[in-house]
Amino acid sequence: MRTHEVYRIVVDHDESVLETADTVVFARQEPSEHLLTTGTLPGELAAALDRIGPRTRIVSLCTSAFLLAAAGLLDGRRATTHWALCDAPARLFPDLEVDPDVLFVDNGRILTSAGGAAGIELGLHLVRLDHGAAVASAAARRCG
């Protein structure tokens, strides 16, 4: 996978792993001009997102909410994204309620966070859900 930095991320699996994943996390992904103009994803990315299992928890950090919205995963839901871009999803995805005043939104299966620091808060929320408050508190102390 290419990044916007000077390094690449090597993934050991192909997109078929999405079919059996318990949780899929979308790290910050700036929306492309194509997505911002059309509200649609490139075919290859849309096909990969379609492979996510129906019970898989899906987590979007920061601007990756645009990917989930374009895939239809946020239709009829409340979500958030980076504060600087909260107006764009309302224009592109009228079935999406964007809340610019929260750190993250937990819809059960699908969770979205605002900016980068809000992604840390969402991560600690997930740790609390999966492992309890004591483990989440210990993790938060280590972040500090």
CSV table of C-alpha atoms in Angstrom, one decimal:
chain,number,residue,atom,x,y,z
A,1,MET,CA,0.0,0.0,0.0
A,2,ARG,CA,1.3,3.4,-0.8
A,3,THR,CA,1.3,6.1,1.8
A,4,HIS,CA,1.6,9.9,1.5
A,5,GLU,CA,4.9,9.6,3.2
A,6,VAL,CA,8.2,8.1,2.0
A,7,TYR,CA,7.4,4.5,2.9
A,8,ARG,CA,5.1,1.7,1.9
A,9,ILE,CA,3.1,-0.7,4.0
A,10,VAL,CA,3.4,-4.4,3.1
A,11,VAL,CA,0.3,-6.4,3.7
A,12,ASP,CA,0.6,-10.1,4.1
A,13,HIS,CA,-3.0,-10.9,3.0
A,14,ASP,CA,-5.2,-10.0,0.0
A,15,GLU,CA,-8.7,-8.5,0.4
A,16,SER,CA,-10.2,-12.0,1.1
A,17,VAL,CA,-9.2,-11.5,4.7
A,18,LEU,CA,-11.9,-8.9,5.0
A,19,GLU,CA,-14.5,-11.7,4.7
A,20,THR,CA,-13.5,-13.2,8.1
A,21,ALA,CA,-12.1,-10.2,10.0
A,22,ASP,CA,-13.6,-9.4,13.4
A,23,THR,CA,-12.8,-5.7,13.0
A,24,VAL,CA,-11.6,-3.7,10.0
A,25,VAL,CA,-10.0,-0.3,10.8
A,26,PHE,CA,-9.6,2.3,8.0
A,27,ALA,CA,-6.7,4.6,8.9
A,28,ARG,CA,-6.9,8.3,7.9
A,29,GLN,CA,-7.4,8.4,4.1
A,30,GLU,CA,-7.8,11.7,2.5
A,31,PRO,CA,-10.7,11.7,0.1
A,32,SER,CA,-9.6,11.8,-3.6
A,33,GLU,CA,-10.8,14.5,-6.0
A,34,HIS,CA,-12.9,11.7,-7.7
A,35,LEU,CA,-14.7,10.9,-4.4
A,36,LEU,CA,-15.2,14.5,-3.6
A,37,THR,CA,-16.7,15.2,-7.0
A,38,THR,CA,-18.8,12.1,-7.6
A,39,GLY,CA,-19.3,10.5,-4.2
A,40,THR,CA,-18.2,7.2,-5.6
A,41,LEU,CA,-15.2,4.8,-5.1
A,42,PRO,CA,-13.0,3.3,-7.7
A,43,GLY,CA,-14.3,-0.1,-8.7
A,44,GLU,CA,-11.4,-2.1,-7.1
A,45,LEU,CA,-11.8,-0.4,-3.7
A,46,ALA,CA,-15.6,-0.7,-3.8
A,47,ALA,CA,-15.2,-4.4,-4.6
A,48,ALA,CA,-12.9,-4.8,-1.6
A,49,LEU,CA,-15.3,-3.1,0.7
A,50,ASP,CA,-18.1,-5.3,-0.5
A,51,ARG,CA,-16.1,-8.3,0.9
A,52,ILE,CA,-16.4,-7.1,4.5
A,53,GLY,CA,-18.5,-9.6,6.4
A,54,PRO,CA,-22.0,-8.6,7.6
A,55,ARG,CA,-21.0,-8.9,11.3
A,56,THR,CA,-17.6,-7.3,11.0
A,57,ARG,CA,-17.0,-4.2,13.1
A,58,ILE,CA,-15.9,-1.3,10.9
A,59,VAL,CA,-13.9,1.6,12.3
A,60,SER,CA,-13.1,4.8,10.4
A,61,LEU,CA,-10.5,7.2,11.6
A,62,CYS,CA,-10.7,10.8,10.6
A,63,THR,CA,-11.4,11.4,6.9
A,64,SER,CA,-11.9,7.6,6.1
A,65,ALA,CA,-15.5,8.2,6.8
A,66,PHE,CA,-15.7,9.4,3.2
A,67,LEU,CA,-14.8,5.9,2.1
A,68,LEU,CA,-17.5,4.3,4.2
A,69,ALA,CA,-20.1,6.8,3.1
A,70,ALA,CA,-19.3,6.3,-0.6
A,71,ALA,CA,-19.6,2.5,0.0
A,72,GLY,CA,-23.1,3.1,1.4
A,73,LEU,CA,-22.1,1.8,4.8
A,74,LEU,CA,-23.1,5.0,6.5
A,75,ASP,CA,-26.5,5.5,4.8
A,76,GLY,CA,-29.1,6.5,7.4
A,77,ARG,CA,-26.5,6.7,10.2
A,78,ARG,CA,-24.9,9.4,12.3
A,79,ALA,CA,-21.2,9.7,11.8
A,80,THR,CA,-18.3,12.2,12.1
A,81,THR,CA,-15.1,13.0,10.3
A,82,HIS,CA,-12.4,15.6,10.5
A,83,TRP,CA,-13.9,18.9,11.6
A,84,ALA,CA,-12.5,20.8,8.6
A,85,LEU,CA,-14.4,18.6,6.2
A,86,CYS,CA,-17.7,18.0,8.0
A,87,ASP,CA,-19.7,20.0,5.4
A,88,ALA,CA,-18.7,17.9,2.4
A,89,PRO,CA,-20.3,14.6,3.4
A,90,ALA,CA,-23.7,16.3,3.8
A,91,ARG,CA,-23.5,17.6,0.2
A,92,LEU,CA,-22.3,14.2,-1.2
A,93,PHE,CA,-24.3,11.8,1.0
A,94,PRO,CA,-27.7,13.2,1.9
A,95,ASP,CA,-28.6,10.0,3.8
A,96,LEU,CA,-25.8,10.6,6.3
A,97,GLU,CA,-26.1,12.7,9.4
A,98,VAL,CA,-22.7,14.3,10.1
A,99,ASP,CA,-22.1,15.4,13.7
A,100,PRO,CA,-19.2,17.9,13.9
A,101,ASP,CA,-19.4,18.3,17.7
A,102,VAL,CA,-18.2,14.8,18.9
A,103,LEU,CA,-15.0,13.0,19.1
A,104,PHE,CA,-16.4,9.8,17.8
A,105,VAL,CA,-19.7,8.1,16.9
A,106,ASP,CA,-20.5,4.5,17.9
A,107,ASN,CA,-23.3,3.0,15.9
A,108,GLY,CA,-22.6,-0.5,17.2
A,109,ARG,CA,-21.1,-2.2,14.1
A,110,ILE,CA,-19.8,1.0,12.5
A,111,LEU,CA,-17.8,3.6,14.3
A,112,THR,CA,-16.3,6.9,13.1
A,113,SER,CA,-13.9,9.4,14.6
A,114,ALA,CA,-13.2,13.0,14.0
A,115,GLY,CA,-9.5,14.2,13.9
A,116,GLY,CA,-6.3,12.3,14.8
A,117,ALA,CA,-6.6,12.7,18.6
A,118,ALA,CA,-10.2,11.7,18.4
A,119,GLY,CA,-9.0,8.4,16.8
A,120,ILE,CA,-7.0,7.7,19.9
A,121,GLU,CA,-10.2,8.2,22.0
A,122,LEU,CA,-12.1,5.9,19.7
A,123,GLY,CA,-9.3,3.3,20.0
A,124,LEU,CA,-9.5,3.5,23.8
A,125,HIS,CA,-13.3,3.1,23.5
A,126,LEU,CA,-12.8,-0.1,21.5
A,127,VAL,CA,-10.3,-1.4,24.1
A,128,ARG,CA,-12.8,-0.8,26.8
A,129,LEU,CA,-15.6,-2.5,24.9
A,130,ASP,CA,-13.4,-5.6,24.1
A,131,HIS,CA,-11.3,-5.8,27.3
A,132,GLY,CA,-13.0,-3.7,30.0
A,133,ALA,CA,-12.4,-0.4,31.7
A,134,ALA,CA,-9.3,-1.4,33.6
A,135,VAL,CA,-7.4,-2.4,30.5
A,136,ALA,CA,-8.6,0.7,28.7
A,137,SER,CA,-7.5,2.9,31.6
A,138,ALA,CA,-4.1,1.2,31.7
A,139,ALA,CA,-3.7,1.7,27.9
A,140,ALA,CA,-4.6,5.4,28.3
A,141,ARG,CA,-2.0,5.9,30.9
A,142,ARG,CA,0.6,4.4,28.6
A,143,CYS,CA,-0.4,6.8,25.8
A,144,GLY,CA,0.4,9.8,27.9
